[in-house]
Short mmCIF file of C-alpha atoms and ligand atoms in Angstrom, two decimals:
data_model
loop_
_atom_site.label_atom_id
_atom_site.label_comp_id
_atom_site.label_asym_id
_atom_site.label_seq_id
_atom_site.Cartn_x
_atom_site.Cartn_y
_atom_site.Cartn_z
CA UNK N 1 32.65 24.85 10.81
CA UNK N 2 34.97 22.13 12.10
CA UNK N 3 33.51 18.74 12.99
CA UNK N 4 33.50 17.69 16.65
CA UNK N 5 35.17 14.44 17.62
CA UNK N 6 35.09 12.74 21.01
CA UNK N 7 38.32 10.93 21.91
CA UNK N 8 37.77 8.59 24.84
CA UNK N 9 41.30 8.59 26.33
CA UNK N 10 44.00 11.24 26.76
CA UNK N 11 47.07 9.09 26.15
CA UNK N 12 46.51 8.02 22.58
CA UNK N 13 49.69 8.33 20.49
CA UNK N 14 50.39 11.91 19.40
CA UNK N 15 50.69 10.96 15.73
CA UNK N 16 46.99 10.16 15.46
CA UNK N 17 45.79 12.77 17.91
CA UNK N 18 47.61 15.59 16.07
CA UNK N 19 46.20 14.49 12.76
CA UNK N 20 42.72 14.67 14.23
CA UNK N 21 43.35 18.08 15.82
CA UNK N 22 44.40 19.55 12.46
CA UNK N 23 40.97 18.85 11.01
CA UNK N 24 38.55 18.62 13.91
CA UNK N 25 37.63 20.05 17.27
CA UNK N 26 38.69 17.32 19.65
CA UNK N 27 36.84 16.69 22.87
CA UNK N 28 39.29 14.70 24.94
CA UNK N 29 38.38 12.59 27.96
CA UNK N 30 41.15 13.79 30.24
CA UNK N 31 41.45 11.02 32.85
CA UNK N 32 43.76 8.02 32.45
CA UNK N 33 41.01 5.49 33.26
CA UNK N 34 38.34 4.49 30.77
CA UNK N 35 35.57 7.02 30.29
CA UNK N 36 32.64 6.14 32.53
CA UNK N 37 29.30 5.28 31.03
CA UNK N 38 27.65 8.43 32.33
CA UNK N 39 30.39 10.71 31.01
CA UNK N 40 30.35 8.91 27.66
CA UNK N 41 26.59 9.42 27.48
CA UNK N 42 26.93 13.12 28.20
CA UNK N 43 30.00 13.85 26.03
CA UNK N 44 28.75 11.96 22.98
CA UNK N 45 25.87 14.38 22.52
CA UNK N 46 26.35 16.61 19.48
CA UNK N 47 29.63 15.06 18.29
CA UNK N 48 30.14 14.08 14.64
CA UNK N 49 32.68 11.37 15.27
CA UNK N 50 34.00 9.12 18.04
CA UNK N 51 37.54 7.81 18.48
CA UNK N 52 37.07 4.90 20.85
CA UNK N 53 38.93 1.97 22.39
CA UNK N 54 37.97 -1.60 23.17
CA UNK N 55 37.10 -0.51 26.71
CA UNK N 56 34.19 1.60 25.44
CA UNK N 57 30.88 -0.12 24.87
CA UNK N 58 29.05 1.55 22.00
CA UNK N 59 25.46 0.28 22.00
CA UNK N 60 21.89 1.38 21.28
CA UNK N 61 21.68 3.59 24.34
CA UNK N 62 24.90 5.41 23.48
CA UNK N 63 23.85 5.88 19.87
CA UNK N 64 20.39 7.10 20.85
CA UNK N 65 22.00 9.69 23.09
CA UNK N 66 24.47 10.73 20.41
CA UNK N 67 21.89 12.01 17.99
CA UNK N 68 21.65 11.98 14.20
CA UNK N 69 24.75 14.09 13.45
CA UNK N 70 27.05 11.20 14.49
CA UNK N 71 28.56 9.87 11.27
CA UNK N 72 31.53 7.75 12.27
CA UNK N 73 32.77 5.56 15.10
CA UNK N 74 36.39 4.47 14.76
CA UNK N 75 37.89 2.02 17.22
CA UNK N 76 41.63 1.78 17.81
CA UNK N 77 41.47 -2.02 17.78
CA UNK N 78 40.98 -4.98 15.50
CA UNK N 79 38.35 -6.52 17.75
CA UNK N 80 34.91 -4.92 17.42
CA UNK N 81 32.91 -6.96 19.93
CA UNK N 82 32.43 -3.80 22.03
CA UNK N 83 30.49 -2.18 19.18
CA UNK N 84 26.85 -2.96 18.42
CA UNK N 85 27.30 -3.32 14.67
CA UNK N 86 23.59 -3.79 13.95
CA UNK N 87 22.76 -0.57 15.74
CA UNK N 88 25.50 1.30 13.87
CA UNK N 89 24.44 -0.08 10.50
CA UNK N 90 20.79 0.79 11.14
CA UNK N 91 21.81 4.43 11.62
CA UNK N 92 24.17 4.39 8.65
CA UNK N 93 27.09 5.29 10.91
CA UNK N 94 30.44 4.35 9.35
CA UNK N 95 32.71 2.13 11.42
CA UNK N 96 36.49 2.09 11.35
CA UNK N 97 38.90 -0.38 12.96
CA UNK N 98 42.59 -1.31 12.67
CA UNK N 99 43.12 -4.78 11.20
CA UNK N 100 46.34 -5.79 9.50
CA UNK N 101 48.73 -3.27 11.02
CA UNK N 102 48.71 -5.03 14.39
CA UNK N 103 49.02 -8.55 13.02
CA UNK N 104 52.79 -8.90 13.46
CA UNK N 105 52.83 -7.32 16.92
CA UNK N 106 50.01 -9.53 18.19
CA UNK N 107 51.52 -12.67 16.67
CA UNK N 108 54.87 -11.81 18.32
CA UNK N 109 53.14 -11.50 21.66
CA UNK N 110 51.29 -14.78 21.14
CA UNK N 111 54.59 -16.57 20.49
CA UNK N 112 56.22 -14.87 23.50
CA UNK N 113 53.29 -15.92 25.68
CA UNK N 114 53.38 -19.47 24.36
CA UNK N 115 57.09 -19.82 25.13
CA UNK N 116 56.72 -18.13 28.52
CA UNK N 117 54.03 -20.63 29.41
CA UNK N 118 55.59 -23.79 28.00
CA UNK N 119 59.11 -23.05 29.26
CA UNK N 120 57.80 -21.56 32.52
CA UNK N 121 59.73 -18.30 32.20
CA UNK N 122 57.78 -16.27 34.74
CA UNK N 123 57.69 -19.06 37.31
CA UNK N 124 61.42 -19.72 36.83
CA UNK N 125 62.26 -16.03 37.10
CA UNK N 126 60.23 -15.73 40.32
CA UNK N 127 61.95 -18.82 41.72
CA UNK N 128 65.30 -17.01 41.66
CA UNK N 129 63.99 -14.16 43.78
CA UNK N 130 62.38 -16.63 46.19
CA UNK N 131 65.80 -18.25 46.72
CA UNK N 132 64.63 -21.52 45.17
CA UNK N 133 67.49 -21.81 42.66
CA UNK N 134 69.85 -24.10 44.53
CA UNK N 135 71.86 -25.51 41.63
CA UNK N 136 71.54 -26.44 37.98
CA UNK N 137 69.17 -29.35 38.04
CA UNK N 138 68.38 -32.09 35.50
CA UNK N 139 64.62 -31.97 35.97
CA UNK N 140 63.84 -28.59 37.54
CA UNK N 141 61.63 -26.12 35.61
CA UNK N 142 61.19 -28.39 32.62
CA UNK N 143 58.38 -27.89 30.17
CA UNK N 144 57.46 -29.21 26.75
CA UNK N 145 59.43 -28.08 23.71
CA UNK N 146 57.86 -26.86 20.49
CA UNK N 147 60.05 -28.92 18.21
CA UNK N 148 58.13 -31.91 16.86
CA UNK N 149 54.86 -30.79 18.44
CA UNK N 150 51.40 -30.34 16.99
CA UNK N 151 49.97 -26.83 17.22
CA UNK N 152 46.28 -26.04 16.83
CA UNK N 153 45.15 -22.54 15.88
CA UNK N 154 41.52 -21.79 16.59
CA UNK N 155 40.16 -19.20 14.15
CA UNK N 156 42.85 -18.85 11.53
CA UNK N 157 42.75 -15.21 10.42
CA UNK N 158 45.56 -12.76 9.83
CA UNK N 159 46.99 -13.09 13.33
CA UNK N 160 46.67 -16.88 13.49
CA UNK N 161 48.36 -17.21 10.12
CA UNK N 162 51.31 -15.11 11.26
CA UNK N 163 51.59 -17.14 14.49
CA UNK N 164 51.65 -20.32 12.41
CA UNK N 165 54.40 -18.98 10.15
CA UNK N 166 56.51 -18.06 13.19
CA UNK N 167 55.97 -21.44 14.86
CA UNK N 168 56.98 -23.33 11.75
CA UNK N 169 60.41 -21.81 12.36
CA UNK N 170 60.53 -23.72 15.67
CA UNK N 171 60.35 -27.04 13.79
CA UNK N 172 56.83 -27.89 14.85
CA UNK N 173 55.68 -31.13 13.26
CA UNK N 174 52.13 -30.16 12.36
CA UNK N 175 49.85 -27.15 12.37
CA UNK N 176 46.10 -27.71 12.53
CA UNK N 177 43.53 -24.96 12.28
CA UNK N 178 39.83 -24.29 12.43
CA UNK N 179 38.19 -21.73 10.22
CA UNK N 180 34.94 -21.36 8.34
CA UNK N 181 36.73 -21.78 5.02
CA UNK N 182 39.94 -23.33 3.80
CA UNK N 183 42.73 -20.76 3.98
CA UNK N 184 45.00 -20.90 0.96
CA UNK N 185 47.81 -19.15 2.81
CA UNK N 186 47.93 -22.22 5.10
CA UNK N 187 49.85 -24.00 2.34
CA UNK N 188 52.87 -21.90 3.38
CA UNK N 189 53.04 -23.68 6.73
CA UNK N 190 51.43 -26.97 5.79
CA UNK N 191 48.35 -26.16 7.85
CA UNK N 192 45.51 -28.67 7.89
CA UNK N 193 41.92 -27.53 8.39
CA UNK N 194 40.11 -29.76 10.88
CA UNK N 195 36.99 -29.78 13.04
CA UNK N 196 37.38 -28.23 16.48
CA UNK N 197 37.12 -31.61 18.23
CA UNK N 198 39.98 -33.01 16.16
CA UNK N 199 42.12 -29.98 16.90
CA UNK N 200 41.43 -30.28 20.63
CA UNK N 201 42.33 -33.97 20.72
CA UNK N 202 45.48 -33.78 18.63
CA UNK N 203 47.14 -30.49 19.62
CA UNK N 204 49.96 -30.08 22.14
CA UNK N 205 49.55 -26.31 21.99
CA UNK N 206 46.19 -24.63 21.36
CA UNK N 207 46.25 -20.98 20.38
CA UNK N 208 43.06 -18.97 20.18
CA UNK N 209 43.04 -16.11 17.68
CA UNK N 210 39.35 -16.07 16.80
CA UNK N 211 37.15 -12.99 17.04
CA UNK N 212 34.57 -12.93 19.85
CA UNK N 213 31.14 -13.53 18.30
CA UNK N 214 27.95 -15.24 19.53
CA UNK N 215 29.39 -18.45 18.00
CA UNK N 216 32.73 -18.28 19.83
CA UNK N 217 31.52 -16.99 23.21
CA UNK N 218 32.45 -19.58 25.88
CA UNK N 219 33.58 -22.07 23.24
CA UNK N 220 36.26 -23.14 25.71
CA UNK N 221 34.39 -24.74 28.57
CA UNK N 222 34.42 -27.83 30.75
CA UNK N 223 33.53 -30.00 27.80
CA UNK N 224 36.19 -28.63 25.45
CA UNK N 225 38.95 -28.65 28.10
CA UNK N 226 38.11 -32.34 28.76
CA UNK N 227 38.78 -33.12 25.11
CA UNK N 228 42.29 -31.66 25.20
CA UNK N 229 45.40 -33.68 26.05
CA UNK N 230 46.36 -33.63 29.73
CA UNK N 231 49.67 -32.18 28.53
CA UNK N 232 48.00 -29.44 26.46
CA UNK N 233 48.98 -25.80 26.76
CA UNK N 234 46.20 -23.30 26.08
CA UNK N 235 47.00 -19.79 24.82
CA UNK N 236 44.40 -17.04 24.41
CA UNK N 237 45.15 -13.72 22.69
CA UNK N 238 41.62 -13.01 21.45
CA UNK N 239 39.00 -12.10 24.05
CA UNK N 240 38.43 -13.39 27.57
CA UNK N 241 34.81 -14.22 26.84
CA UNK N 242 35.70 -17.05 24.45
CA UNK N 243 36.54 -18.91 27.68
CA UNK N 244 34.35 -20.13 30.52
CA UNK N 245 36.94 -18.93 33.02
CA UNK N 246 35.84 -20.91 36.09
CA UNK N 247 36.06 -24.04 33.91
CA UNK N 248 39.60 -23.06 32.87
CA UNK N 249 40.60 -22.53 36.50
CA UNK N 250 39.26 -26.00 37.37
CA UNK N 251 41.10 -27.53 34.40
CA UNK N 252 44.38 -25.91 35.49
CA UNK N 253 43.97 -26.90 39.14
CA UNK N 254 42.97 -30.49 38.44
CA UNK N 255 45.50 -31.31 35.74
CA UNK N 256 42.89 -31.57 32.98
CA UNK N 257 45.41 -29.49 30.96
CA UNK N 258 49.00 -28.59 31.78
CA UNK N 259 49.07 -24.79 31.58
CA UNK N 260 47.55 -21.64 30.12
CA UNK N 261 48.90 -18.35 28.84
CA UNK N 262 46.38 -15.52 28.73
CA UNK N 263 46.69 -12.03 27.31
CA UNK N 264 42.93 -11.62 27.72
CA UNK N 265 40.56 -12.63 30.51
CA UNK N 266 37.34 -11.70 32.29
CA UNK N 267 37.12 -9.11 33.64
CA UNK N 268 39.96 -6.84 32.60
CA UNK N 269 41.75 -5.71 34.67
CA UNK N 270 41.60 -8.97 36.61
CA UNK N 271 40.91 -8.54 40.35
CA UNK N 272 43.99 -9.31 42.44
CA UNK N 273 42.15 -12.00 44.39
CA UNK N 274 41.23 -13.97 41.25
CA UNK N 275 42.16 -17.67 41.37
CA UNK N 276 44.05 -17.41 38.08
CA UNK N 277 46.68 -15.27 39.77
CA UNK N 278 47.38 -18.02 42.31
CA UNK N 279 48.27 -20.68 39.76
CA UNK N 280 51.90 -21.35 38.82
CA UNK N 281 50.73 -22.98 35.59
CA UNK N 282 49.04 -19.84 34.34
CA UNK N 283 50.87 -16.92 32.74
CA UNK N 284 48.81 -13.76 32.64
CA UNK N 285 49.50 -10.56 30.70
CA UNK N 286 47.52 -7.30 30.82
CA UNK N 287 46.10 -7.35 27.25
CA UNK N 288 49.24 -6.08 25.49
CA UNK N 289 48.97 -8.00 22.21
CA UNK N 290 49.32 -4.97 19.96
CA UNK N 291 51.54 -2.98 22.32
CA UNK N 292 54.52 -2.51 20.01
CA UNK N 293 55.42 1.18 19.92
CA UNK N 294 55.27 1.58 16.13
CA UNK N 295 52.09 -0.47 15.96
CA UNK N 296 50.20 1.67 18.45
CA UNK N 297 51.33 4.78 16.60
CA UNK N 298 50.11 3.37 13.31
CA UNK N 299 46.81 2.32 14.91
CA UNK N 300 46.26 5.89 16.10
CA UNK N 301 46.94 7.27 12.62
CA UNK N 302 44.57 4.82 10.92
CA UNK N 303 41.86 5.54 13.48
CA UNK N 304 42.21 9.29 12.94
CA UNK N 305 42.17 8.86 9.16
CA UNK N 306 39.06 6.67 9.34
CA UNK N 307 37.30 9.52 11.12
CA UNK N 308 38.61 12.33 8.94
CA UNK N 309 37.66 10.59 5.69
CA UNK N 310 34.04 10.30 6.76
CA UNK N 311 33.79 13.79 8.22
CA UNK N 312 35.28 15.29 5.05
CA UNK N 313 32.48 13.54 3.19
CA UNK N 314 34.58 10.87 1.46
CA UNK N 315 33.97 7.58 3.32
CA UNK N 316 35.48 5.79 0.31
CA UNK N 317 38.84 7.12 1.54
CA UNK N 318 38.65 5.41 4.93
CA UNK N 319 41.83 3.35 5.20
CA UNK N 320 40.12 0.61 7.25
CA UNK N 321 36.35 0.63 7.01
CA UNK N 322 34.48 -2.25 8.61
CA UNK N 323 31.98 -3.60 6.10
CA UNK N 324 28.62 -3.73 7.86
C1 GLV F 401 43.07 -5.77 20.81
O1 GLV F 401 42.64 -6.67 21.50
C2 GLV F 401 42.40 -5.35 19.61
O2 GLV F 401 41.27 -5.79 19.36
O3 GLV F 401 42.98 -4.54 18.88
C1 GLV F 402 42.83 -10.21 12.92
O1 GLV F 402 43.51 -9.33 12.39
C2 GLV F 402 42.74 -11.55 12.37
O2 GLV F 402 42.08 -11.68 11.33
O3 GLV F 402 43.33 -12.47 12.92
#
């Protein structure tokens, strides 16, 4: 009697999907777009496990519909803000996620986004096609350099730490961070733990790598943007909801800050008529932080193994359990 597992997208890497198919009966959502709420509610009935993505909201209603045989929900992501952890814990459902393996890929993307924003890569590239490149020019397309700058990392976890290590290689002068506790690994890059206000006032580059929680929701708002330097560059690779987006748009339009680079926003995908897409001082990416080929493969394998361990009756063998 093979366990039944719902997989909420067809194009997950074959490595993980095949692993799952060896051990379980896989019910695959076959369309390329995220599974709709109503289909999720119908397909989750009678399954023993769920392989989900950050686009799937797993809440009380979904879990009530699923029924008592559901033993594991594994998300192919490090962020778990789409999962109602209380509701899962209450039902003793095991939760898997994929921290660690995507740290390097996401940090790489954060650095790429930072440089694209500060050195105006997208804007400069577009300028060529618009025929605006007339000659080499002493002042055209200039932006602030990293060398000698102060970088602030908001929510120094695995990803933030890796970003900091990379940026030290660009001869940054100082790295500040916020975190609930002092991070000993910050010694490696001379990081200084400060209060958020201090970080906002002193940083030339502000990089957000915090998880989305009730405490961090909308932590970047009119008030916090006002505290930043007018020359500040704001980078977000965490979740769109840590930002009050209309306030960010105002800050970018009115020169409250210089520029922003966003891999995450609200909503995703962003509607094509959104103001953010009209601003030259905003670089926007379609949430591709972990999109390194090997990383996505590894994420699929870990997610499958998280599910298989629980359904074989040995949750202790989950490679990446989330402690609830
Ligand atoms: C991506 O945002 C993730 O949470 O893995
Ligand atoms: C996520 O992996 C983090 O802790 O930054």
